[in-house]
Short mmCIF file of C-alpha atoms in Angstrom, two decimals:
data_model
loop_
_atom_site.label_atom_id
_atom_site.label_comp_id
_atom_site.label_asym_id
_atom_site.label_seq_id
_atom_site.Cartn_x
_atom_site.Cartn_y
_atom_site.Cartn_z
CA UNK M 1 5.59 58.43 62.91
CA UNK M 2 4.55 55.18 61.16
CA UNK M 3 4.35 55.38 57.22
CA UNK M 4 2.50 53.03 55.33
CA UNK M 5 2.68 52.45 51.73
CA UNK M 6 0.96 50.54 49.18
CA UNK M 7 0.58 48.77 46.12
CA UNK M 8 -0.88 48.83 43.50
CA UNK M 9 -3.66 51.47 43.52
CA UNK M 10 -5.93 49.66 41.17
CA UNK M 11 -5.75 45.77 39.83
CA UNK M 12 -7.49 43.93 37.81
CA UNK M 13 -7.45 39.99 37.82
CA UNK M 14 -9.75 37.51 36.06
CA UNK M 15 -11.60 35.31 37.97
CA UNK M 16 -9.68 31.95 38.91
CA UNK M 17 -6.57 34.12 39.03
CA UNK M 18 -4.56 35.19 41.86
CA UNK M 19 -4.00 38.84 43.20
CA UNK M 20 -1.23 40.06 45.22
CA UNK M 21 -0.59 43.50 47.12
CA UNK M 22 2.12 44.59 48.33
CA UNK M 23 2.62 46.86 51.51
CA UNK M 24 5.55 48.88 52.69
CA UNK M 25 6.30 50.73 56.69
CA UNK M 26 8.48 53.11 58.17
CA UNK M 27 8.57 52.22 61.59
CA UNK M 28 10.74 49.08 63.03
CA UNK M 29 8.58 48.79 66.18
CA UNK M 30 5.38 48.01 64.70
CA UNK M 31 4.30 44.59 65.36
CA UNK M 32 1.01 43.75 64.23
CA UNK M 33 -0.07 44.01 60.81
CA UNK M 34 -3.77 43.98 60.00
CA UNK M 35 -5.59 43.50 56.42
CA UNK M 36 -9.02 45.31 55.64
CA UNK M 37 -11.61 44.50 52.89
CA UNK M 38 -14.22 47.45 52.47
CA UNK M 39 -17.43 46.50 49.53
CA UNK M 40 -18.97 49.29 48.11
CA UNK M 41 -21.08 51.15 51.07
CA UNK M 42 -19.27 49.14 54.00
CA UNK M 43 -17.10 49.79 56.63
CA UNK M 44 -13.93 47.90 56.54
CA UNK M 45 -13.70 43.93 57.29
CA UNK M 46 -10.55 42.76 59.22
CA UNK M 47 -9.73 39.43 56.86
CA UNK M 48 -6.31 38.24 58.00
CA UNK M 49 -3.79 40.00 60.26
CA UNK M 50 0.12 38.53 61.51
CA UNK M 51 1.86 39.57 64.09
CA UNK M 52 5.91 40.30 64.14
CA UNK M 53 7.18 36.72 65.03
CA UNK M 54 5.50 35.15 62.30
CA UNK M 55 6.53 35.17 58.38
CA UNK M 56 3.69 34.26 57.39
CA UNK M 57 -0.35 33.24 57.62
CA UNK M 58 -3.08 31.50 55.66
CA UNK M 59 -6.47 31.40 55.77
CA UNK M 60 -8.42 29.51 52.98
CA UNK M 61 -7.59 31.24 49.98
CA UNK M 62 -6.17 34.35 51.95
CA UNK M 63 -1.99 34.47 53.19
CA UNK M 64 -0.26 37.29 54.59
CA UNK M 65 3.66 37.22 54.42
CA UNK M 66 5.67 39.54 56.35
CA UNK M 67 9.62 40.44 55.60
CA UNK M 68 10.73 41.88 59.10
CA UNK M 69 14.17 42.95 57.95
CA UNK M 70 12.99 44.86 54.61
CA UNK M 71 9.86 45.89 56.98
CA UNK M 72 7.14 44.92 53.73
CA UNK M 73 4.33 42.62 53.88
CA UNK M 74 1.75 41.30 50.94
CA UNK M 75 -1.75 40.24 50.89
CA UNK M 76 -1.95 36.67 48.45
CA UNK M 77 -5.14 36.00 47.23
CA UNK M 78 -5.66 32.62 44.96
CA UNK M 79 -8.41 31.45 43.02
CA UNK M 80 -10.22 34.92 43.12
CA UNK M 81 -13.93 35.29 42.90
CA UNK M 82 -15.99 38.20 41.60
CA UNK M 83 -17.08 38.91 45.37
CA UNK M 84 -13.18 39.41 46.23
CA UNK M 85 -13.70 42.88 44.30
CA UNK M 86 -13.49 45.82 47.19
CA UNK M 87 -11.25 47.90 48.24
CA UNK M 88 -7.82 46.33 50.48
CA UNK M 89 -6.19 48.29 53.09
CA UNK M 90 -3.22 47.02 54.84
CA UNK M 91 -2.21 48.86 57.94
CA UNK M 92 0.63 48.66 60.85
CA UNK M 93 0.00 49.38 64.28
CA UNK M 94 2.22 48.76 67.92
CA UNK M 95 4.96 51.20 67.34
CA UNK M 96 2.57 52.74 70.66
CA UNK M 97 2.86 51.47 73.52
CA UNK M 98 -0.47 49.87 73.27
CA UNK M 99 -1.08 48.28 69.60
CA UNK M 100 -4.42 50.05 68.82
CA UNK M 101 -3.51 53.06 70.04
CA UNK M 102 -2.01 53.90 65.90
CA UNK M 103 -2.95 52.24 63.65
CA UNK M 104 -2.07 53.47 60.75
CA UNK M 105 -3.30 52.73 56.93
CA UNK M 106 -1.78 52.34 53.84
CA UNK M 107 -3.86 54.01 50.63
CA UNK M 108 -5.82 51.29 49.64
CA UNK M 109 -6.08 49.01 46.69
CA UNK M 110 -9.08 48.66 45.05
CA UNK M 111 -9.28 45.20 43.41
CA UNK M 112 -11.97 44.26 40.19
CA UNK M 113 -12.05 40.38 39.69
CA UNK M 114 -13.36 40.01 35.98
CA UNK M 115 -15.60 36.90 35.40
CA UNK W 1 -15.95 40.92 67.07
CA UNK W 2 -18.09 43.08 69.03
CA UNK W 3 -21.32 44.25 66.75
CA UNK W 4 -21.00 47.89 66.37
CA UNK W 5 -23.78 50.00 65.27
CA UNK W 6 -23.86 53.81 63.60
CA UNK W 7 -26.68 56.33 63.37
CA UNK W 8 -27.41 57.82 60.75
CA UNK W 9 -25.99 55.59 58.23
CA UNK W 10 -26.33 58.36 55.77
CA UNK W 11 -26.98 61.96 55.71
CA UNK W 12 -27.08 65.17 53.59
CA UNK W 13 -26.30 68.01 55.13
CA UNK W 14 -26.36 71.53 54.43
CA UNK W 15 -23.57 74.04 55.34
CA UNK W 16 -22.88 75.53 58.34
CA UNK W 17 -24.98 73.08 59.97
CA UNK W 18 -23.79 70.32 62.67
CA UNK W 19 -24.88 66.42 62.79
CA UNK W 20 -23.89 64.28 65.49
CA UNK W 21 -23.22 60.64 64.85
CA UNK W 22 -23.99 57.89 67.36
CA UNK W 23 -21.66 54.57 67.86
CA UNK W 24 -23.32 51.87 70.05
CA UNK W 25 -21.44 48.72 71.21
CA UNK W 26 -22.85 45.57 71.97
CA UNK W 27 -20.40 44.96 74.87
CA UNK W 28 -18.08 47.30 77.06
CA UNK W 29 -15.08 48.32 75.57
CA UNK W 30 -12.16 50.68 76.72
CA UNK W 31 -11.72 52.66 73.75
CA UNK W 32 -13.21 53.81 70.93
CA UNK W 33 -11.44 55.53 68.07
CA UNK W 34 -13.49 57.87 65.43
CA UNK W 35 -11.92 57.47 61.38
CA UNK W 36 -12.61 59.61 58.77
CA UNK W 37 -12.47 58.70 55.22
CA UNK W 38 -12.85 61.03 52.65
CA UNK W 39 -13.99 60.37 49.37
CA UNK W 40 -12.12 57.90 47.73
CA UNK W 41 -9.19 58.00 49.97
CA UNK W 42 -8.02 55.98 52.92
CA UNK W 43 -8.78 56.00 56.60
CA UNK W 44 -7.55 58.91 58.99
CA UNK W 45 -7.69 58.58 62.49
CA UNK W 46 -9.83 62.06 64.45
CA UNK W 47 -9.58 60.96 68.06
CA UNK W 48 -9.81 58.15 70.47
CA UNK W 49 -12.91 58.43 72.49
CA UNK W 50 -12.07 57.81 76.47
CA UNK W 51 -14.64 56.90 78.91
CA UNK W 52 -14.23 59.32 81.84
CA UNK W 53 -11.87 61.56 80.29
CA UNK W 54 -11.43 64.33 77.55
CA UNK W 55 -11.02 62.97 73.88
CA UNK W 56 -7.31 62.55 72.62
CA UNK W 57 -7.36 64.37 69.16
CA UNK W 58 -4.93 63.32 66.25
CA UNK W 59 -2.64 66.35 64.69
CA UNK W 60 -5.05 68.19 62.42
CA UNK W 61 -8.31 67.50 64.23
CA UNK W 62 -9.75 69.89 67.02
CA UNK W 63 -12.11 69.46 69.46
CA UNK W 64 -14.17 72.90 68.55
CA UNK W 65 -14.85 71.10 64.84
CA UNK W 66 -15.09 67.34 65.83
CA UNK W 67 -16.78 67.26 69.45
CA UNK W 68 -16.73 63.81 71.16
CA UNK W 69 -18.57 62.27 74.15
CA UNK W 70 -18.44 59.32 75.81
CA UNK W 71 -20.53 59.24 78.95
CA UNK W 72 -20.14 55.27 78.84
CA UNK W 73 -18.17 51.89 78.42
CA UNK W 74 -20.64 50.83 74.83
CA UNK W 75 -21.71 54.53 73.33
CA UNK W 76 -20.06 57.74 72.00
CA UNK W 77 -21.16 60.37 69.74
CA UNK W 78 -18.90 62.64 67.34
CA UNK W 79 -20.38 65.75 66.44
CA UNK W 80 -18.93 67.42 62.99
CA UNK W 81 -19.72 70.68 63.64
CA UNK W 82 -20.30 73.85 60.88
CA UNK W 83 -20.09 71.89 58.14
CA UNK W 84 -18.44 72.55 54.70
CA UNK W 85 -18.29 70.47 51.27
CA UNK W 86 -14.69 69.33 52.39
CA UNK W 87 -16.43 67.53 55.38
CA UNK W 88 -18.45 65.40 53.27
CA UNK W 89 -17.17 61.66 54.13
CA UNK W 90 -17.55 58.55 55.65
CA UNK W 91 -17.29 58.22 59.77
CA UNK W 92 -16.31 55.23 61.09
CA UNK W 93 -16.85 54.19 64.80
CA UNK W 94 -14.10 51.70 65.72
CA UNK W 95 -13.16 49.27 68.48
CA UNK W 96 -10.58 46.87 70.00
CA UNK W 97 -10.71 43.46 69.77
CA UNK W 98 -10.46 41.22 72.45
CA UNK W 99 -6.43 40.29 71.61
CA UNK W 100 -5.96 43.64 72.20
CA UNK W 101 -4.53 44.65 68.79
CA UNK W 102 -7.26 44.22 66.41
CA UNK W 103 -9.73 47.29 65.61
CA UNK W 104 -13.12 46.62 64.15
CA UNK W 105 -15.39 49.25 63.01
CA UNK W 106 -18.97 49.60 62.33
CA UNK W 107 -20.29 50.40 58.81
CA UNK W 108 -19.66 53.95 58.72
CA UNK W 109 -21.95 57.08 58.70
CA UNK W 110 -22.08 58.68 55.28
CA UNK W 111 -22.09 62.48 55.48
CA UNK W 112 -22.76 64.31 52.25
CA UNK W 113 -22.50 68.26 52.82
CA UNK W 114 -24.64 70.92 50.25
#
């Protein structure tokens, strides 16, 4: 089954800064690769996603790129703010035959934006 | 997104006991997946919740502990039955987006068990 890895657990930025985290999967066929943010005593946010034809995807201060052939994709974040501190989870999903049928998370990466 | 709403949002719980968590949706949906994630950790999927039809558990999660209904197209309930300490975490209620490959979830039911 899918496998999805990330990095780093913990980082620590200063505000104005940008923050970058890295995700790794297992499984060729997945196609659709989601972002989550999660503040302290919230469920997680969906922020950005890409899908498996495109290398990559901004929004605002947000991009996702994807790297098909070394199957890794990275959250960019510039100019952070202290409200960009949570927790990120990247996750892959579609190696199913229906794309939310698995979708599968990496470990999280909880990010502190120092003022 | 469709709004998704969980009862209780918190809860302590003493052991051996069972609490059953509610997920409403504010429009019809054809699944609806149950997470789990425990302290500190990421998020594990328990079961997809299927209108008409029996739960589909993930490896490690039984029906007999996690009980699920879903008697229509916006509500389900997971039950986490005879609790223990190790059950204490959050429960997320989840759904499909409209694209068809987004999930959104609701804002979790925190379960604390003494």
């Amino acid at each position: 089954g899918e496998n999805v890895e990330q990095h780093p657990s913990t980082l620590s930025v200063q505000e104005g800064d940008s923050a970058v985290i890295k995700c790794t999967y297992s499984d060729s066929a997945s196609n659709y690769f989601p972002w989550y943010k999660q503040e302290l005593g919230k469920g997680p946010q969906l922020i950005i996603d890409i899908r498996s034809n495109v290398g990559e995807k901004k929004d605002q201060r947000i991009a996702v790129t994807l790297n098909k052939t070394a199957k890794h994709f990275s959250l960019h974040i510039t100019e952070t703010q202290p409200e960009d501190s949570a927790v990120y989870f990247c996750a892959a999903s579609g190696g199913q035959r229906r794309s939310y049928d698995k979708v599968i998370f990496g470990p999280g990466t909880s990010l502190s934006v120092i003022p | 997104s469709a709004v998704i709403s969980q009862k209780p949002s918190r809860d302590i719980c003493q052991r051996g006991t069972s609490l059953t968590i509610q997920c409403q949706v504010d429009s019809q949906v054809t699944m609806m997946f149950w997470y789990r994630q425990q302290p500190g950790q990421s998020l594990t999927l328990i079961a997809t919740a299927n209108q008409g039809s029996e739960a589909t558990y993930e490896s490690g999660f039984v029906i007999d502990k996690f009980p699920i209904s879903r008697p229509n197209l916006t509500f389900s309930t997971l039950t986490v039955s005879n609790m223990s300490p190790e059950d204490s975490s959050i429960y997320l209620c989840s759904v499909p987006g409209q694209s068809g490959n987004t999930i959104y979830f609701g804002e979790g039911s925190w379960l604390t068990v003494v």
